[in-house]
Coordinates of C-alpha atoms in Angstrom, one line a residue:
M1 CA 32.9 -20.7 4.1
M2 CA 29.3 -21.0 5.5
K3 CA 30.3 -19.3 8.8
K4 CA 31.5 -16.0 6.6
I5 CA 28.3 -16.0 4.6
G6 CA 26.4 -16.2 7.8
M7 CA 28.1 -13.2 9.3
L8 CA 27.8 -11.3 6.2
T9 CA 24.1 -11.9 6.2
A10 CA 23.9 -10.9 9.6
L11 CA 25.9 -7.6 8.8
L12 CA 23.8 -6.6 5.7
S13 CA 20.6 -7.1 7.9
V14 CA 22.0 -4.6 10.6
I15 CA 22.9 -2.3 7.7
N16 CA 19.4 -2.6 6.5
I17 CA 17.5 -1.7 10.0
S18 CA 20.2 1.1 10.5
A19 CA 19.1 2.3 7.2
Q20 CA 15.5 2.2 7.8
Q21 CA 16.0 3.8 11.3
T22 CA 17.8 6.8 9.7
C23 CA 15.5 7.6 6.5
S24 CA 15.0 11.1 6.7
N25 CA 12.3 11.0 4.0
T26 CA 14.2 13.1 1.8
D27 CA 13.1 13.2 -1.9
P28 CA 15.8 12.7 -4.5
G29 CA 18.3 15.3 -5.8
N30 CA 17.4 16.9 -9.0
N31 CA 19.9 14.6 -11.2
P32 CA 18.5 11.2 -12.8
G33 CA 19.6 8.2 -10.6
D34 CA 19.9 10.5 -7.5
V35 CA 18.0 8.5 -4.5
G36 CA 16.5 9.4 -1.3
C37 CA 14.0 7.5 1.1
V38 CA 10.4 7.1 2.5
T39 CA 9.1 5.4 5.4
F40 CA 5.3 4.4 5.5
S41 CA 3.1 1.6 6.7
Y42 CA 3.0 -1.6 4.6
R43 CA 1.3 -5.2 6.1
G44 CA 0.8 -3.4 9.2
Q45 CA 4.4 -2.4 9.7
T46 CA 6.7 0.5 9.0
V47 CA 9.0 0.0 6.4
A48 CA 11.7 2.2 4.4
Y49 CA 11.9 2.0 0.9
T50 CA 14.6 3.8 -1.6
T51 CA 13.2 6.4 -4.0
V52 CA 15.0 7.6 -7.1
R53 CA 14.9 10.3 -9.7
G54 CA 14.4 8.6 -13.1
A55 CA 15.2 10.0 -16.5
D56 CA 11.8 11.2 -16.9
N57 CA 12.6 13.8 -14.0
K58 CA 9.9 12.1 -11.7
V59 CA 10.4 10.6 -8.6
W60 CA 9.8 6.8 -8.3
L61 CA 10.1 4.2 -5.7
Q62 CA 13.1 2.3 -6.7
Q63 CA 11.5 -1.0 -5.1
N64 CA 8.4 -2.9 -5.9
L65 CA 5.7 -2.9 -3.2
G66 CA 6.4 -5.7 -0.9
S67 CA 9.9 -6.2 -1.8
S68 CA 12.6 -6.1 0.6
Q69 CA 15.5 -4.5 -1.2
V70 CA 16.3 -2.5 -4.6
S71 CA 17.0 -5.1 -7.0
V72 CA 20.5 -6.3 -7.4
S73 CA 19.8 -8.4 -10.9
M74 CA 16.8 -8.7 -12.9
T75 CA 16.2 -12.1 -11.4
D76 CA 16.7 -10.9 -7.8
A77 CA 13.8 -12.8 -6.1
D78 CA 14.0 -10.5 -3.0
S79 CA 13.0 -7.2 -5.2
Y80 CA 10.0 -9.0 -6.9
G81 CA 7.8 -7.9 -4.3
D82 CA 4.0 -8.5 -4.3
L83 CA 1.4 -9.3 -7.3
F84 CA -1.7 -7.1 -7.1
Q85 CA -4.9 -7.9 -8.8
W86 CA -6.2 -4.4 -10.8
G87 CA -8.1 -2.1 -8.4
R88 CA -7.0 -3.9 -5.1
W89 CA -5.1 -2.5 -2.2
D90 CA -2.8 -4.0 0.8
D91 CA -5.2 -6.4 2.1
G92 CA -3.2 -9.5 1.9
H93 CA -4.3 -10.9 -1.5
Q94 CA -1.1 -9.6 -3.1
L95 CA 1.4 -11.8 -1.0
R96 CA 2.8 -14.6 -3.6
N97 CA 1.8 -17.4 -1.0
S98 CA -1.6 -16.0 -0.3
S99 CA -4.8 -18.7 -0.7
T100 CA -6.9 -18.3 -3.7
S101 CA -10.8 -18.0 -3.3
A102 CA -13.8 -17.9 -5.8
V103 CA -15.5 -14.8 -7.1
P104 CA -17.4 -12.8 -4.5
S105 CA -21.0 -12.2 -4.6
S106 CA -20.4 -8.4 -5.2
N107 CA -17.6 -8.5 -7.7
T108 CA -16.6 -4.8 -7.3
P109 CA -14.1 -3.2 -4.8
D110 CA -16.8 -2.5 -2.4
G111 CA -17.7 -6.2 -2.2
L112 CA -14.2 -7.2 -0.7
A113 CA -14.9 -6.4 3.0
G114 CA -13.4 -9.5 4.7
I115 CA -11.6 -11.0 1.7
N116 CA -7.9 -11.2 1.5
S117 CA -7.2 -14.0 -0.8
F118 CA -6.4 -13.8 -4.5
I119 CA -9.6 -14.0 -6.5
T120 CA -9.5 -16.7 -9.3
G121 CA -12.1 -17.9 -11.7
S122 CA -12.3 -18.9 -15.6
S123 CA -13.1 -15.9 -17.8
P124 CA -15.1 -14.1 -18.0
D125 CA -16.1 -14.5 -14.2
S126 CA -12.8 -13.6 -12.8
W127 CA -12.5 -10.5 -10.5
W128 CA -14.1 -7.1 -11.6
S129 CA -14.8 -8.5 -14.9
S130 CA -17.2 -6.0 -16.1
N131 CA -14.2 -3.8 -17.4
G132 CA -16.4 -0.5 -17.2
S133 CA -14.5 2.2 -18.9
G134 CA -15.1 4.5 -16.1
D135 CA -13.7 2.4 -13.4
Q136 CA -10.8 4.1 -11.6
W137 CA -8.1 2.8 -9.0
T138 CA -7.6 6.1 -7.3
A139 CA -9.5 6.0 -3.9
E140 CA -7.4 7.2 -1.1
N141 CA -7.9 4.3 1.1
A142 CA -10.3 0.9 1.5
G143 CA -12.7 3.0 3.8
V144 CA -13.9 5.0 0.6
V145 CA -14.0 2.5 -2.2
T146 CA -17.1 2.2 -4.4
S147 CA -18.3 -0.2 -6.9
V148 CA -16.3 1.8 -9.7
N149 CA -13.4 2.9 -7.9
G150 CA -10.7 0.8 -6.0
A151 CA -8.2 2.0 -3.4
D152 CA -4.6 3.2 -4.9
P153 CA -2.2 1.1 -2.5
C154 CA 0.5 3.8 -3.5
K155 CA -1.5 6.4 -1.7
A156 CA -0.6 4.8 1.9
I157 CA 3.0 5.9 1.0
G158 CA 2.0 9.5 1.7
Q159 CA 1.4 13.1 0.1
G160 CA 1.7 13.0 -3.7
W161 CA 2.3 9.1 -4.3
R162 CA 0.0 7.4 -6.7
M163 CA -0.3 4.6 -9.2
P164 CA 1.6 5.6 -12.4
S165 CA -0.8 6.3 -15.4
Q166 CA 0.0 4.8 -18.9
S167 CA 1.4 8.0 -20.0
D168 CA 3.8 8.0 -17.0
W169 CA 5.5 4.4 -18.2
N170 CA 5.2 5.6 -21.6
V171 CA 7.6 8.6 -20.8
L172 CA 9.8 6.7 -18.4
V173 CA 10.5 4.0 -21.1
G174 CA 11.5 6.4 -23.6
S175 CA 13.8 8.3 -21.4
E176 CA 15.1 5.2 -19.8
G177 CA 15.8 3.4 -23.2
I178 CA 13.8 0.3 -21.7
N179 CA 13.5 -2.5 -24.3
N180 CA 13.8 -5.7 -22.5
P181 CA 14.2 -7.0 -19.0
V182 CA 17.8 -6.4 -18.9
S183 CA 17.6 -2.6 -19.9
A184 CA 14.4 -2.5 -17.3
Y185 CA 17.0 -3.5 -14.6
G186 CA 19.8 -1.5 -16.1
S187 CA 17.3 1.8 -15.6
H188 CA 17.5 4.1 -12.7
L189 CA 14.4 2.2 -11.5
K190 CA 15.9 -1.2 -11.1
L191 CA 12.7 -3.0 -12.5
P192 CA 13.2 -6.9 -12.0
A193 CA 11.3 -9.3 -14.1
G194 CA 9.0 -10.5 -11.5
G195 CA 6.6 -12.4 -13.7
Y196 CA 2.7 -12.5 -12.9
R197 CA 0.3 -14.6 -11.5
S198 CA -2.7 -16.2 -13.1
G199 CA -6.2 -14.9 -12.6
S200 CA -7.6 -18.2 -13.5
T201 CA -5.4 -20.7 -11.5
G202 CA -3.1 -18.4 -9.3
S203 CA -0.3 -20.1 -10.8
F204 CA 3.0 -18.0 -11.3
T205 CA 4.3 -17.4 -15.0
F206 CA 7.5 -16.1 -16.5
V207 CA 9.0 -15.2 -13.1
G208 CA 12.5 -14.1 -13.7
Q209 CA 12.0 -13.8 -17.2
R210 CA 9.5 -10.8 -17.9
G211 CA 8.2 -7.9 -15.8
Y212 CA 4.4 -6.8 -15.7
Y213 CA 3.9 -3.6 -13.9
W214 CA 0.2 -2.3 -13.5
S215 CA -1.0 1.4 -14.4
S216 CA -4.2 2.9 -13.1
D217 CA -5.6 3.2 -16.5
V218 CA -8.4 0.9 -17.7
A219 CA -8.3 -1.3 -20.7
T220 CA -11.2 -3.2 -22.8
T221 CA -9.8 -6.4 -21.7
G222 CA -9.3 -5.0 -17.6
G223 CA -6.4 -2.8 -16.8
K224 CA -3.4 -1.3 -18.7
Y225 CA 0.0 -2.5 -17.7
L226 CA 3.7 -2.1 -18.8
Y227 CA 4.8 -5.4 -20.2
V228 CA 8.5 -5.8 -20.3
G229 CA 9.1 -9.0 -22.7
T230 CA 12.1 -10.6 -24.3
T231 CA 12.5 -7.7 -26.8
T232 CA 10.4 -5.1 -26.2
A233 CA 8.5 -2.9 -23.6
N234 CA 5.1 -2.0 -23.9
P235 CA 3.1 0.4 -21.8
S236 CA 0.0 0.2 -23.8
S237 CA -0.6 -3.7 -23.0
G238 CA -4.1 -4.6 -21.4
A239 CA -4.7 -7.7 -19.2
P240 CA -7.6 -9.0 -17.3
R241 CA -8.0 -7.6 -14.0
G242 CA -7.6 -10.7 -12.0
Q243 CA -4.1 -11.0 -13.1
G244 CA -1.5 -10.6 -10.4
A245 CA 1.0 -8.0 -11.6
S246 CA 3.8 -5.7 -9.7
V247 CA 3.1 -2.0 -8.5
R248 CA 5.8 0.6 -8.6
C249 CA 4.8 4.1 -7.4
I250 CA 5.4 7.2 -8.7
K251 CA 5.1 10.8 -6.8
D252 CA 3.8 13.9 -8.2
L253 CA 6.0 17.1 -7.5
A254 CA 4.8 20.9 -8.0
A255 CA 5.8 21.7 -11.5
L256 CA 6.9 25.1 -12.5
G257 CA 3.9 27.1 -13.9
T258 CA 3.5 30.2 -15.9
T259 CA 2.5 32.2 -12.8
D260 CA 5.8 31.1 -11.1
I261 CA 7.9 32.8 -14.1
K262 CA 9.1 36.4 -13.3
L263 CA 8.6 38.8 -15.7
N264 CA 12.3 39.9 -15.9
E265 CA 13.5 36.4 -16.1
P266 CA 13.6 34.1 -19.1
G267 CA 11.8 30.9 -18.9
I268 CA 10.4 27.8 -20.9
Y269 CA 6.8 26.6 -20.0
P270 CA 4.8 24.7 -19.5
N271 CA 6.5 21.6 -18.3
P272 CA 5.4 18.7 -18.6
T273 CA 4.0 19.9 -22.0
N274 CA 2.0 18.0 -24.7
G275 CA 3.9 19.5 -27.5
I276 CA 3.7 23.4 -27.4
L277 CA 6.2 25.0 -25.2
Y278 CA 6.4 29.2 -24.7
F279 CA 9.6 31.1 -24.0
K280 CA 9.2 34.0 -22.0
T281 CA 12.1 36.8 -22.5
N282 CA 12.6 40.4 -23.0
E283 CA 15.8 39.6 -25.1
A284 CA 15.9 38.8 -28.8
I285 CA 16.6 35.2 -29.5
E286 CA 19.7 34.2 -31.3
A287 CA 19.4 30.3 -31.6
I288 CA 17.2 27.4 -30.3
Q289 CA 18.3 23.9 -30.2
V290 CA 16.3 20.9 -29.0
N291 CA 18.1 17.5 -27.9
N292 CA 16.8 14.1 -27.0
I293 CA 17.9 12.4 -23.9
A294 CA 20.7 10.5 -25.8
G295 CA 21.9 14.2 -26.9
Q296 CA 20.8 14.0 -30.5
E297 CA 19.5 17.3 -32.1
V298 CA 15.9 16.9 -33.4
K299 CA 14.0 18.9 -35.7
T300 CA 11.3 21.6 -34.1
G301 CA 9.2 24.4 -35.5
F302 CA 9.9 27.7 -33.8
S303 CA 7.7 30.8 -34.4
G304 CA 8.0 34.0 -32.2
N305 CA 8.0 32.7 -28.6
R306 CA 6.5 29.4 -29.2
I307 CA 8.2 25.8 -29.9
D308 CA 6.4 23.1 -31.6
M309 CA 7.3 19.8 -30.3
Q310 CA 4.1 17.9 -31.2
E311 CA 5.6 15.8 -33.9
L312 CA 8.4 14.3 -31.5
P313 CA 7.8 11.0 -29.6
N314 CA 7.0 11.5 -26.0
G315 CA 10.0 11.4 -23.6
V316 CA 12.6 13.7 -22.0
Y317 CA 14.5 16.5 -24.0
I318 CA 16.8 19.4 -23.4
V319 CA 15.7 22.7 -24.7
T320 CA 18.7 25.1 -25.2
I321 CA 18.0 28.8 -26.2
V322 CA 20.8 31.6 -26.9
L323 CA 19.8 34.9 -26.6
K324 CA 21.0 37.9 -28.3
N325 CA 22.9 39.4 -25.1
G326 CA 25.0 36.1 -24.7
Q327 CA 22.7 34.4 -22.0
I328 CA 22.1 30.8 -22.4
V329 CA 18.8 29.1 -21.1
S330 CA 18.7 25.3 -20.8
K331 CA 16.0 23.3 -19.5
K332 CA 15.0 19.6 -19.3
I333 CA 11.5 19.3 -20.7
I334 CA 9.1 16.3 -20.5
K335 CA 6.7 15.5 -23.3
N336 CA 3.7 13.2 -22.7

């Protein structure tokens, strides 16, 4: 039996290496659940990660940064990946076995030169504890960080990749129906319950039980994150920046703008929308229907060429318009 297990492990390793060597850096298709792959440098080595199109119609990594594979269960330790402190990057601190150190004298991103440990300290003296509302996690790399802007680790993946915002997580949670660790793993993103690392002691909590995923937004307590607890998923949670949490990256793709719509062809724009949609057509409209991601019809206001979705929750919707000439136009719309 042990011999068979060893042979299987070796075979899987060969398959994994082969997959990395043949990654074509192709984005997923247009359907939720379609996968692709991307190669980039992480921890000084070239890695290949699986990408996926979520039910929000966005392209995401299907793996946490630092993981060795897409999760096969919510408690798959190989998929947990690394735990970053808010505003920090791939400097080694995020490793689960990294050492801890005291708060640096310059307790901001530009004061981290030569520090690759996980910073711990009693509140409010832990990492970057000023919690300035104008602080950011968007710098292109460690060479351009400032006292108010840390390097976004997702930007190392390539053009368009970045940390997700609170709004991105909010739309994703709604469109995927995430409300606990089981449904988080069952989503197209395969989110595992990697737990978190304490910014006070460096110890680990709720590993295999709950998920903690940073966003790029600030909070009065430090930074915003997606909390996936036993019975809830909250994209609006806030935690001290010294806490170590998982990072999952999102990619910006060019969206159809108003200038992309040909005057002689029907179109629905803008997408994504904050709630007001416009419909461009030279034909009279017979009927309009809006359905949520579960297929249920929802009520919206409609006047002229304007569809009002402002009262609907953020998420993914299918807008279908039937024209007098019999033509049917249907489009997936993201409201955020």
